[in-house]
Amino acid sequence: MSWSLARKVSAALVALLLCTGLLTAVFGYYKFEDVLSSLVRSRYSFVVFTIKKNVEDRLNLGFALRQLRQIQEAIELEKVRDDQVLGIEIYDSRGEVLFNTDRGGIGTSVPAKWLEPLEATTTQPFSLLDEDAQLVGLPLVNTLGKVEGAVVLRFPAAFLERELGQLLGRLALELLAALAGFSVIAAVASYALLGSVGRRLGGMERTLDKVLADGGFAEPDPRDEGGFETRFAEFVLKTREAVDHISESTDEVERLDRLA
Amino acid sequence: MIRRGFLAGLAGLTALAAGRRAAAADASAQPRRPYRIYMALFRGWEEAAQGFKDYFSNQGIPVELIVRDCAQDKSKLPEFVAEAKALGVDLVFTWGTTVTQEMLGTIGAVDPARHITDIPAVFAIVSQPVGAKMVPNLQSSGRNITGTSYLVPMETQVNLLRSYLPVPILGMVYNPLERNSLVAIDELRELGAAQGFSVIAAPVDVVEGKPVAAGIPGKVAQLKQAGAGFLYIPPDTFLNVNRDILTQAALDQRLPSFAAAENPVVTSKAMFGGVYRYYTVGQLTAYKAEQILVHKVPPRDIAIDAPKRLSIILNMPVVRALGVYPPMNLLGLAEVIDGPEIRP
Amino acid sequence: MRLDSSRPLLIRLFILAVLVLVPPVAIVSYWAMGEFERGMIPEMDKKAAVVGRDVTAQVERAVDLGIPLDGLVGVDEFFAPILQANPEIRYLAITGPGGRVLFARGIAKETLAGHLMRAAPAGDDGKAAIGPYLDLALPVGSRAGIGGQVHVGFDQGYIGTRLGDIFYDIVVVLAASLIVAFEILMFVVFFNITGPMKLAAAVVDRARRGDFTHVPGGVSGDEVGHFIRTLSTTIRRADEQFRSLMAYIDEVRTAHFDKTVVERAGEIAERVRFLYRFSETGRPLVIRDQLATDIRLPLFLFVFAEEMGRSFMPLYAREFGTSFAGLSAEMLMALPIVMFMVGITVASTWAGAAIARLGTRRVFLTGLIPAAGGYFLTAFAESVGQLICLRILSGLGYALVTVACQTYIARATVEEKRAQGLGVYVGAVLTASICGTAMGGVLAERVGFDATFVISSLLAAISGWLVHRLLDAGQDGGADRNDGDGDGKSLLRLFANWRFSALLLFAAVPAKMALTGFLFFLVPLILWKAGLTLPEIGRTAVLYPVVMAVLSAVSSRLSDRMGWRSGLVAAGGLIGGLGLLTPLLPLGLDAPTGVALAIVALGISHGLSASPQLALVPDVCWIECQSFGRTKVLALVRTVERFGSIIGPILAAAFIPAWGLDGAVVVLGSVVLALSVIFMLCSFAFGSGLHIVAEEDEE
């Protein structure tokens, strides 16, 4: 397959345009996801923080974590208030679930990795990824400065895609349309730009053929003083001259040959 | 009032076996015989002792507590030392400065015959562990004991007080016979110089070497006259006993009052207080005992400190009666005592 | 527009690229921003509700405890941390009965009161648009008669500002795309138009003077290819006619008995030969040309691949943990950089010999295997030990590839145009460095370190594919002309020339130390510690190649014109050293600004001194260059220089435990500055008594 100059250049431009568009879209999407999920996470952190405050105030009164029965109602209330919350759990430093919005889960053990943040930090919020849920959690610290356990809130991991699928789909279409439109522009413009190169080369080729076949002169563009086309015209002339000379010489030799 | 030792709930034992980390921490990893702790008390079973005991049951650590109360009688203490040694307990808990000094010995005066030396000990409710010559500094006792302090540092108290209402003049009624109060005045004045408030201190009258309670309302009125905006109530035994007179006088003078101890707020009419609750201090002491018994940390490596979190107690009927409301942030942190309306 | 000159066409094409690439990205980004802002409002509502509920609960508690709503104390201090922790919330306020604003923070009471007065009554959900804000009102107290409300206000503009960061990412992507576009267009134009047309012009120039000995080579299918074919067909046809004439004449001369005819034929042949020249070999010779620019795109892509990891390599190393073979954590972060440099040093000592035997194309492709493989496997490295091994591998490959490119360019350019050829190399490396550093940060932030290394390996692979496809296999190879002799041992005698040693030890080595120790190693660590994101680190580090690119063009002209090369080198060294002392400046700069200043200083430093430094080598050891060959001397310079690259990070890492990050910068800067000062002092003596030492050595 032969590729014209314009096709090569427009292919390069379109490929670049697509890469740039795609890259920008991907970065834009990730950024948006970042901002949105940090907003969502900050909301849940806030909820978790209010629960933590509530629990620690009671721990400060000397109650043991497992005795804080009112907390069960408090976390259930928080879950009712927000239908995106999958569940809220409070577990102790050994990993036993003491309170859970899903009451069936009380008394079970949490995965070992949920205990890791309790050893590393004492006051920093942590986030974890469950199978299909994200978690934000805060350690619960008693008045002795000892981590008694943690409260975690689970929310769906794929909320962004679900909530904003339509919006993102529309944006993707718009992006594709814009890329397609500008690809066409790129192609047309590169044909226009490189067409002249092709035309001039074609013109020179035709002149060459014509002069060699029929004789005459190549007419260089007068503006192209000393440029390629002027030199090419000289070349055409010289070639014609050489060909003529050689064929005249051939005729001469032939004549000599026949003469004998 | 002497309670015999008892066993912490069997539930605690099963919790220990189930608990992943506790089991890992316990070298034997087997349900072992309960730790035997000798508790020497000064004036009966109270909040600190309860906090100490509850900590072990909450944590599921099996302990056998041998509880002895000297009922403020110093002479019984040598018997306690002998008994603790004879029983060969794992740890000794001492309550209060007197018991602690007598049973564990002060720096430079420790006698293995009269004091407990080989058995690790924890002390609680010692107001000045350094001043009482129990430890050279709060980082390490340098010997086989550790403990907790329970007095809120003066600066913390002042910051708390001033976060409620930054008054320019602080009033204080005190018992000139109590050394703690004199120390408190000095500390307050020093902080006042740095933070820009002044302190007026009115000593209660002393008749025949004894402070007189009847003069307290007059002293409070005198402070109010002098322009005091807040009454500071030091942790003073005499004032503690007469707290109703003192706090009622402050209320009558419409003078907000701050107490460095629990009782004036909880069981009387001081407006608010910042304290380490005895219960919490007891729990913290038990936490240190756990470090020694379960985690085998030498007592000398455990610093002497106070609970991390201050208990802020607000006496709402007094607040309402005075109309001096706490800032929202303070309210958010505070425990609230509420009750029927009272009138100044 | 001249057909055999690339500039006008390139400019037009590049303008086209800008016009095609920038608007769609800008337009769609603008749309998307608006959509995103609207898409986030529901989440903002929920956040406001959560915060509002908490505030309301606390206010209710106070009210329930008997504190009158208008008697609340410390509300400002109560609101402040909430507003600070939740920046999307612009204000919090409490209103009393009748909508009187009792407390407000983040907005003036009067402003809020005005807004509330004018606003339409809130719906059932308590939401209302007031002024520029969205206001959520929550009633205080279940008990009747309080009539208070807590107001939480947020504005949509917040989302815009949060998304604003993406602007920089888009700018980086666009800038990188434009640079890549420029490189590709340049490649397309040179490879397809300018290169062949130059050949055509050369052939045409010969032929118009009657010399038909050569035809242009090249077989592309485009218009230029077609033109070239027509051109060579024409020449071949003339050549064939010439040959048949000659054959005929030969036949006549050998077969003919008439001597005059033979003589006449001979004269005719002589005349034709006199007027026109044709190839002696029986057919026209095909001329091909190696263009320095042919290798530019592969080189660009390859360096791009390597530079991607530049801005985060120490941070990546840190992720593997901090214990290995008893080395300090800092040293472990420095080792991947150091070992890469070691790899380069080792490979570049025998890269020249390999090229002499295998040719540039094969060495390029051979070098790509460890390089690209190294990047790829780095993505799956599991320990710092593995990372270090892979970096050595990549370093070996990097040296082979870059030396191959240098040799290719050197062979493609005639001696007089060496500078131009060097420009191709430096240009490709600098633009790739700009793109790679900036894009690496952005990519690593979005797709992670590992995926970024995979992308690196892909880029390197593309570069290899280009070389494989486009460079003729046959035509290169063969030994480089051996300029000068002298084995390694006698080469060491160069160090007896104190000017040469001074240039190396006090100018070249400290320059590299500052580059690797500061820019490659300390900069990522400091900026990361200062809380900058990876794209921000990349954008800061990219200042170096940008400043370099701008300055090196100026400085080479400056040094040639003024002939003051040693002065420029000394000045460059001093600026670089002083730049690293910025942490000492009492300007109260934050860490990122200080680092940026130091990076700019380093860019200026190297921009000023890099090309004069190279040009200075033949100046200070002219005789040695004659006897050993300039190539060998320059290779020695590069090797010694690389020791600077190696010790830079090691020194920096050793300084950190004692003096901290900033301290390490300052101490490293002091070392660089001290060496530069020594060089400056030496350079004063450079002018006097040229080459005396060298001449004595010659005896």
PDB file of N, CA and C in Angstrom, chain B residues 219-283:
ATOM      1  N   LYS B 219     -14.820  35.690 103.262  1.00  0.00           N
ATOM      2  CA  LYS B 219     -13.620  35.739 102.410  1.00  0.00           C
ATOM      3  C   LYS B 219     -14.012  35.827 100.946  1.00  0.00           C
ATOM      4  N   VAL B 220     -15.046  35.041 100.553  1.00  0.00           N
ATOM      5  CA  VAL B 220     -15.488  35.036  99.159  1.00  0.00           C
ATOM      6  C   VAL B 220     -16.012  36.418  98.770  1.00  0.00           C
ATOM      7  N   ALA B 221     -16.805  37.009  99.690  1.00  0.00           N
ATOM      8  CA  ALA B 221     -17.354  38.349  99.428  1.00  0.00           C
ATOM      9  C   ALA B 221     -16.220  39.347  99.237  1.00  0.00           C
ATOM     10  N   GLN B 222     -15.201  39.177 100.069  1.00  0.00           N
ATOM     11  CA  GLN B 222     -14.038  40.052 100.002  1.00  0.00           C
ATOM     12  C   GLN B 222     -13.354  39.960  98.629  1.00  0.00           C
ATOM     13  N   LEU B 223     -13.242  38.713  98.111  1.00  0.00           N
ATOM     14  CA  LEU B 223     -12.638  38.516  96.794  1.00  0.00           C
ATOM     15  C   LEU B 223     -13.464  39.184  95.708  1.00  0.00           C
ATOM     16  N   LYS B 224     -14.797  39.002  95.832  1.00  0.00           N
ATOM     17  CA  LYS B 224     -15.699  39.592  94.843  1.00  0.00           C
ATOM     18  C   LYS B 224     -15.532  41.115  94.828  1.00  0.00           C
ATOM     19  N   GLN B 225     -15.460  41.667  96.066  1.00  0.00           N
ATOM     20  CA  GLN B 225     -15.254  43.108  96.212  1.00  0.00           C
ATOM     21  C   GLN B 225     -13.998  43.572  95.504  1.00  0.00           C
ATOM     22  N   ALA B 226     -12.957  42.741  95.643  1.00  0.00           N
ATOM     23  CA  ALA B 226     -11.657  43.130  95.075  1.00  0.00           C
ATOM     24  C   ALA B 226     -11.618  42.968  93.558  1.00  0.00           C
ATOM     25  N   GLY B 227     -12.715  42.475  93.005  1.00  0.00           N
ATOM     26  CA  GLY B 227     -12.790  42.424  91.547  1.00  0.00           C
ATOM     27  C   GLY B 227     -12.492  41.077  90.935  1.00  0.00           C
ATOM     28  N   ALA B 228     -12.423  40.008  91.736  1.00  0.00           N
ATOM     29  CA  ALA B 228     -12.161  38.677  91.190  1.00  0.00           C
ATOM     30  C   ALA B 228     -13.306  38.272  90.266  1.00  0.00           C
ATOM     31  N   GLY B 229     -12.948  37.682  89.136  1.00  0.00           N
ATOM     32  CA  GLY B 229     -13.967  37.252  88.177  1.00  0.00           C
ATOM     33  C   GLY B 229     -14.226  35.768  88.239  1.00  0.00           C
ATOM     34  N   PHE B 230     -13.364  35.047  88.905  1.00  0.00           N
ATOM     35  CA  PHE B 230     -13.484  33.594  88.971  1.00  0.00           C
ATOM     36  C   PHE B 230     -12.925  33.143  90.309  1.00  0.00           C
ATOM     37  N   LEU B 231     -13.544  32.154  90.901  1.00  0.00           N
ATOM     38  CA  LEU B 231     -13.014  31.621  92.154  1.00  0.00           C
ATOM     39  C   LEU B 231     -12.317  30.296  91.849  1.00  0.00           C
ATOM     40  N   TYR B 232     -11.035  30.197  92.235  1.00  0.00           N
ATOM     41  CA  TYR B 232     -10.282  28.966  92.043  1.00  0.00           C
ATOM     42  C   TYR B 232     -10.302  28.178  93.343  1.00  0.00           C
ATOM     43  N   ILE B 233     -10.747  26.938  93.268  1.00  0.00           N
ATOM     44  CA  ILE B 233     -10.814  26.112  94.479  1.00  0.00           C
ATOM     45  C   ILE B 233      -9.711  25.059  94.391  1.00  0.00           C
ATOM     46  N   PRO B 234      -8.670  25.172  95.244  1.00  0.00           N
ATOM     47  CA  PRO B 234      -7.542  24.226  95.158  1.00  0.00           C
ATOM     48  C   PRO B 234      -7.923  22.868  95.752  1.00  0.00           C
ATOM     49  N   PRO B 235      -7.173  21.828  95.418  1.00  0.00           N
ATOM     50  CA  PRO B 235      -7.454  20.508  95.986  1.00  0.00           C
ATOM     51  C   PRO B 235      -6.971  20.454  97.429  1.00  0.00           C
ATOM     52  N   ASP B 236      -7.775  20.964  98.325  1.00  0.00           N
ATOM     53  CA  ASP B 236      -7.384  21.203  99.701  1.00  0.00           C
ATOM     54  C   ASP B 236      -8.371  20.421 100.581  1.00  0.00           C
ATOM     55  N   THR B 237      -7.828  19.665 101.500  1.00  0.00           N
ATOM     56  CA  THR B 237      -8.682  18.785 102.306  1.00  0.00           C
ATOM     57  C   THR B 237      -9.718  19.570 103.096  1.00  0.00           C
ATOM     58  N   PHE B 238      -9.278  20.649 103.701  1.00  0.00           N
ATOM     59  CA  PHE B 238     -10.181  21.466 104.518  1.00  0.00           C
ATOM     60  C   PHE B 238     -11.313  22.035 103.658  1.00  0.00           C
ATOM     61  N   LEU B 239     -10.934  22.577 102.492  1.00  0.00           N
ATOM     62  CA  LEU B 239     -11.948  23.153 101.617  1.00  0.00           C
ATOM     63  C   LEU B 239     -12.861  22.077 101.055  1.00  0.00           C
ATOM     64  N   ASN B 240     -12.295  20.897 100.861  1.00  0.00           N
ATOM     65  CA  ASN B 240     -13.097  19.791 100.361  1.00  0.00           C
ATOM     66  C   ASN B 240     -14.183  19.428 101.366  1.00  0.00           C
ATOM     67  N   VAL B 241     -13.775  19.406 102.610  1.00  0.00           N
ATOM     68  CA  VAL B 241     -14.758  19.097 103.660  1.00  0.00           C
ATOM     69  C   VAL B 241     -15.838  20.170 103.704  1.00  0.00           C
ATOM     70  N   ASN B 242     -15.425  21.435 103.569  1.00  0.00           N
ATOM     71  CA  ASN B 242     -16.383  22.538 103.661  1.00  0.00           C
ATOM     72  C   ASN B 242     -16.814  23.060 102.295  1.00  0.00           C
ATOM     73  N   ARG B 243     -16.861  22.159 101.327  1.00  0.00           N
ATOM     74  CA  ARG B 243     -17.115  22.604  99.955  1.00  0.00           C
ATOM     75  C   ARG B 243     -18.486  23.242  99.790  1.00  0.00           C
ATOM     76  N   ASP B 244     -19.501  22.758 100.556  1.00  0.00           N
ATOM     77  CA  ASP B 244     -20.841  23.327 100.396  1.00  0.00           C
ATOM     78  C   ASP B 244     -20.850  24.795 100.790  1.00  0.00           C
ATOM     79  N   ILE B 245     -20.178  25.112 101.884  1.00  0.00           N
ATOM     80  CA  ILE B 245     -20.137  26.501 102.343  1.00  0.00           C
ATOM     81  C   ILE B 245     -19.444  27.371 101.307  1.00  0.00           C
ATOM     82  N   LEU B 246     -18.324  26.882 100.841  1.00  0.00           N
ATOM     83  CA  LEU B 246     -17.520  27.663  99.901  1.00  0.00           C
ATOM     84  C   LEU B 246     -18.255  27.890  98.592  1.00  0.00           C
ATOM     85  N   THR B 247     -18.790  26.824  98.002  1.00  0.00           N
ATOM     86  CA  THR B 247     -19.402  26.974  96.674  1.00  0.00           C
ATOM     87  C   THR B 247     -20.712  27.742  96.766  1.00  0.00           C
ATOM     88  N   GLN B 248     -21.446  27.560  97.858  1.00  0.00           N
ATOM     89  CA  GLN B 248     -22.696  28.315  98.022  1.00  0.00           C
ATOM     90  C   GLN B 248     -22.375  29.812  98.142  1.00  0.00           C
ATOM     91  N   ALA B 249     -21.269  30.119  98.873  1.00  0.00           N
ATOM     92  CA  ALA B 249     -20.870  31.511  99.019  1.00  0.00           C
ATOM     93  C   ALA B 249     -20.547  32.106  97.661  1.00  0.00           C
ATOM     94  N   ALA B 250     -19.834  31.317  96.819  1.00  0.00           N
ATOM     95  CA  ALA B 250     -19.494  31.808  95.479  1.00  0.00           C
ATOM     96  C   ALA B 250     -20.757  32.056  94.682  1.00  0.00           C
ATOM     97  N   LEU B 251     -21.695  31.116  94.781  1.00  0.00           N
ATOM     98  CA  LEU B 251     -22.959  31.260  94.052  1.00  0.00           C
ATOM     99  C   LEU B 251     -23.684  32.516  94.526  1.00  0.00           C
ATOM    100  N   ASP B 252     -23.709  32.726  95.841  1.00  0.00           N
ATOM    101  CA  ASP B 252     -24.389  33.900  96.397  1.00  0.00           C
ATOM    102  C   ASP B 252     -23.747  35.193  95.873  1.00  0.00           C
ATOM    103  N   GLN B 253     -22.448  35.160  95.709  1.00  0.00           N
ATOM    104  CA  GLN B 253     -21.746  36.356  95.225  1.00  0.00           C
ATOM    105  C   GLN B 253     -21.784  36.427  93.698  1.00  0.00           C
ATOM    106  N   ARG B 254     -22.488  35.481  93.053  1.00  0.00           N
ATOM    107  CA  ARG B 254     -22.527  35.363  91.588  1.00  0.00           C
ATOM    108  C   ARG B 254     -21.097  35.290  91.019  1.00  0.00           C
ATOM    109  N   LEU B 255     -20.302  34.500  91.712  1.00  0.00           N
ATOM    110  CA  LEU B 255     -18.906  34.345  91.294  1.00  0.00           C
ATOM    111  C   LEU B 255     -18.731  32.927  90.727  1.00  0.00           C
ATOM    112  N   PRO B 256     -18.368  32.806  89.428  1.00  0.00           N
ATOM    113  CA  PRO B 256     -18.152  31.456  88.867  1.00  0.00           C
ATOM    114  C   PRO B 256     -16.995  30.789  89.598  1.00  0.00           C
ATOM    115  N   SER B 257     -17.096  29.478  89.782  1.00  0.00           N
ATOM    116  CA  SER B 257     -16.039  28.806  90.526  1.00  0.00           C
ATOM    117  C   SER B 257     -15.509  27.609  89.747  1.00  0.00           C
ATOM    118  N   PHE B 258     -14.199  27.404  89.872  1.00  0.00           N
ATOM    119  CA  PHE B 258     -13.535  26.279  89.220  1.00  0.00           C
ATOM    120  C   PHE B 258     -12.872  25.433  90.284  1.00  0.00           C
ATOM    121  N   ALA B 259     -13.082  24.117  90.216  1.00  0.00           N
ATOM    122  CA  ALA B 259     -12.477  23.253  91.218  1.00  0.00           C
ATOM    123  C   ALA B 259     -11.484  22.320  90.574  1.00  0.00           C
ATOM    124  N   ALA B 260     -10.371  22.127  91.278  1.00  0.00           N
ATOM    125  CA  ALA B 260      -9.365  21.204  90.782  1.00  0.00           C
ATOM    126  C   ALA B 260      -9.623  19.801  91.286  1.00  0.00           C
ATOM    127  N   ALA B 261     -10.752  19.602  91.940  1.00  0.00           N
ATOM    128  CA  ALA B 261     -11.105  18.271  92.422  1.00  0.00           C
ATOM    129  C   ALA B 261     -12.552  17.983  92.040  1.00  0.00           C
ATOM    130  N   GLU B 262     -12.874  16.698  92.141  1.00  0.00           N
ATOM    131  CA  GLU B 262     -14.155  16.243  91.634  1.00  0.00           C
ATOM    132  C   GLU B 262     -15.326  16.657  92.535  1.00  0.00           C
ATOM    133  N   ASN B 263     -15.133  16.479  93.826  1.00  0.00           N
ATOM    134  CA  ASN B 263     -16.250  16.622  94.757  1.00  0.00           C
ATOM    135  C   ASN B 263     -16.955  17.970  94.733  1.00  0.00           C
ATOM    136  N   PRO B 264     -16.246  19.087  94.734  1.00  0.00           N
ATOM    137  CA  PRO B 264     -16.940  20.380  94.768  1.00  0.00           C
ATOM    138  C   PRO B 264     -17.917  20.544  93.602  1.00  0.00           C
ATOM    139  N   VAL B 265     -17.620  19.929  92.455  1.00  0.00           N
ATOM    140  CA  VAL B 265     -18.519  20.059  91.310  1.00  0.00           C
ATOM    141  C   VAL B 265     -19.608  19.007  91.361  1.00  0.00           C
ATOM    142  N   VAL B 266     -19.194  17.766  91.607  1.00  0.00           N
ATOM    143  CA  VAL B 266     -20.139  16.658  91.485  1.00  0.00           C
ATOM    144  C   VAL B 266     -21.121  16.632  92.638  1.00  0.00           C
ATOM    145  N   THR B 267     -20.618  16.886  93.833  1.00  0.00           N
ATOM    146  CA  THR B 267     -21.514  16.757  94.984  1.00  0.00           C
ATOM    147  C   THR B 267     -21.770  18.090  95.662  1.00  0.00           C
ATOM    148  N   SER B 268     -21.368  19.196  94.997  1.00  0.00           N
ATOM    149  CA  SER B 268     -21.647  20.490  95.603  1.00  0.00           C
ATOM    150  C   SER B 268     -21.985  21.481  94.497  1.00  0.00           C
ATOM    151  N   LYS B 269     -21.664  22.766  94.695  1.00  0.00           N
ATOM    152  CA  LYS B 269     -22.158  23.769  93.759  1.00  0.00           C
ATOM    153  C   LYS B 269     -21.049  24.570  93.087  1.00  0.00           C
ATOM    154  N   ALA B 270     -19.880  23.961  92.927  1.00  0.00           N
ATOM    155  CA  ALA B 270     -18.874  24.625  92.106  1.00  0.00           C
ATOM    156  C   ALA B 270     -19.360  24.576  90.664  1.00  0.00           C
ATOM    157  N   MET B 271     -19.033  25.615  89.854  1.00  0.00           N
ATOM    158  CA  MET B 271     -19.620  25.687  88.529  1.00  0.00           C
ATOM    159  C   MET B 271     -19.015  24.664  87.572  1.00  0.00           C
ATOM    160  N   PHE B 272     -17.683  24.567  87.596  1.00  0.00           N
ATOM    161  CA  PHE B 272     -17.095  23.521  86.751  1.00  0.00           C
ATOM    162  C   PHE B 272     -15.728  23.117  87.284  1.00  0.00           C
ATOM    163  N   GLY B 273     -15.231  22.028  86.747  1.00  0.00           N
ATOM    164  CA  GLY B 273     -13.965  21.530  87.241  1.00  0.00           C
ATOM    165  C   GLY B 273     -13.240  20.755  86.159  1.00  0.00           C
ATOM    166  N   GLY B 274     -11.940  20.692  86.345  1.00  0.00           N
ATOM    167  CA  GLY B 274     -11.140  19.865  85.451  1.00  0.00           C
ATOM    168  C   GLY B 274     -10.314  18.927  86.296  1.00  0.00           C
ATOM    169  N   VAL B 275     -10.604  17.651  86.170  1.00  0.00           N
ATOM    170  CA  VAL B 275      -9.969  16.693  87.077  1.00  0.00           C
ATOM    171  C   VAL B 275      -9.609  15.432  86.323  1.00  0.00           C
ATOM    172  N   TYR B 276      -8.729  14.660  86.925  1.00  0.00           N
ATOM    173  CA  TYR B 276      -8.586  13.279  86.501  1.00  0.00           C
ATOM    174  C   TYR B 276      -9.447  12.495  87.464  1.00  0.00           C
ATOM    175  N   ARG B 277     -10.410  11.791  86.902  1.00  0.00           N
ATOM    176  CA  ARG B 277     -11.271  11.039  87.804  1.00  0.00           C
ATOM    177  C   ARG B 277     -10.481   9.921  88.466  1.00  0.00           C
ATOM    178  N   TYR B 278     -10.764   9.701  89.743  1.00  0.00           N
ATOM    179  CA  TYR B 278     -10.087   8.639  90.478  1.00  0.00           C
ATOM    180  C   TYR B 278     -10.265   7.308  89.773  1.00  0.00           C
ATOM    181  N   TYR B 279     -11.461   7.111  89.222  1.00  0.00           N
ATOM    182  CA  TYR B 279     -11.739   5.847  88.547  1.00  0.00           C
ATOM    183  C   TYR B 279     -10.751   5.643  87.395  1.00  0.00           C
ATOM    184  N   THR B 280     -10.569   6.743  86.595  1.00  0.00           N
ATOM    185  CA  THR B 280      -9.662   6.670  85.461  1.00  0.00           C
ATOM    186  C   THR B 280      -8.229   6.442  85.914  1.00  0.00           C
ATOM    187  N   VAL B 281      -7.873   7.145  87.005  1.00  0.00           N
ATOM    188  CA  VAL B 281      -6.526   6.978  87.539  1.00  0.00           C
ATOM    189  C   VAL B 281      -6.320   5.523  87.965  1.00  0.00           C
ATOM    190  N   GLY B 282      -7.353   4.933  88.563  1.00  0.00           N
ATOM    191  CA  GLY B 282      -7.277   3.528  88.966  1.00  0.00           C
ATOM    192  C   GLY B 282      -7.058   2.633  87.757  1.00  0.00           C
ATOM    193  N   GLN B 283      -7.782   2.958  86.670  1.00  0.00           N
ATOM    194  CA  GLN B 283      -7.622   2.147  85.456  1.00  0.00           C
ATOM    195  C   GLN B 283      -6.221   2.275  84.881  1.00  0.00           C
TER     196      GLN B 283
END
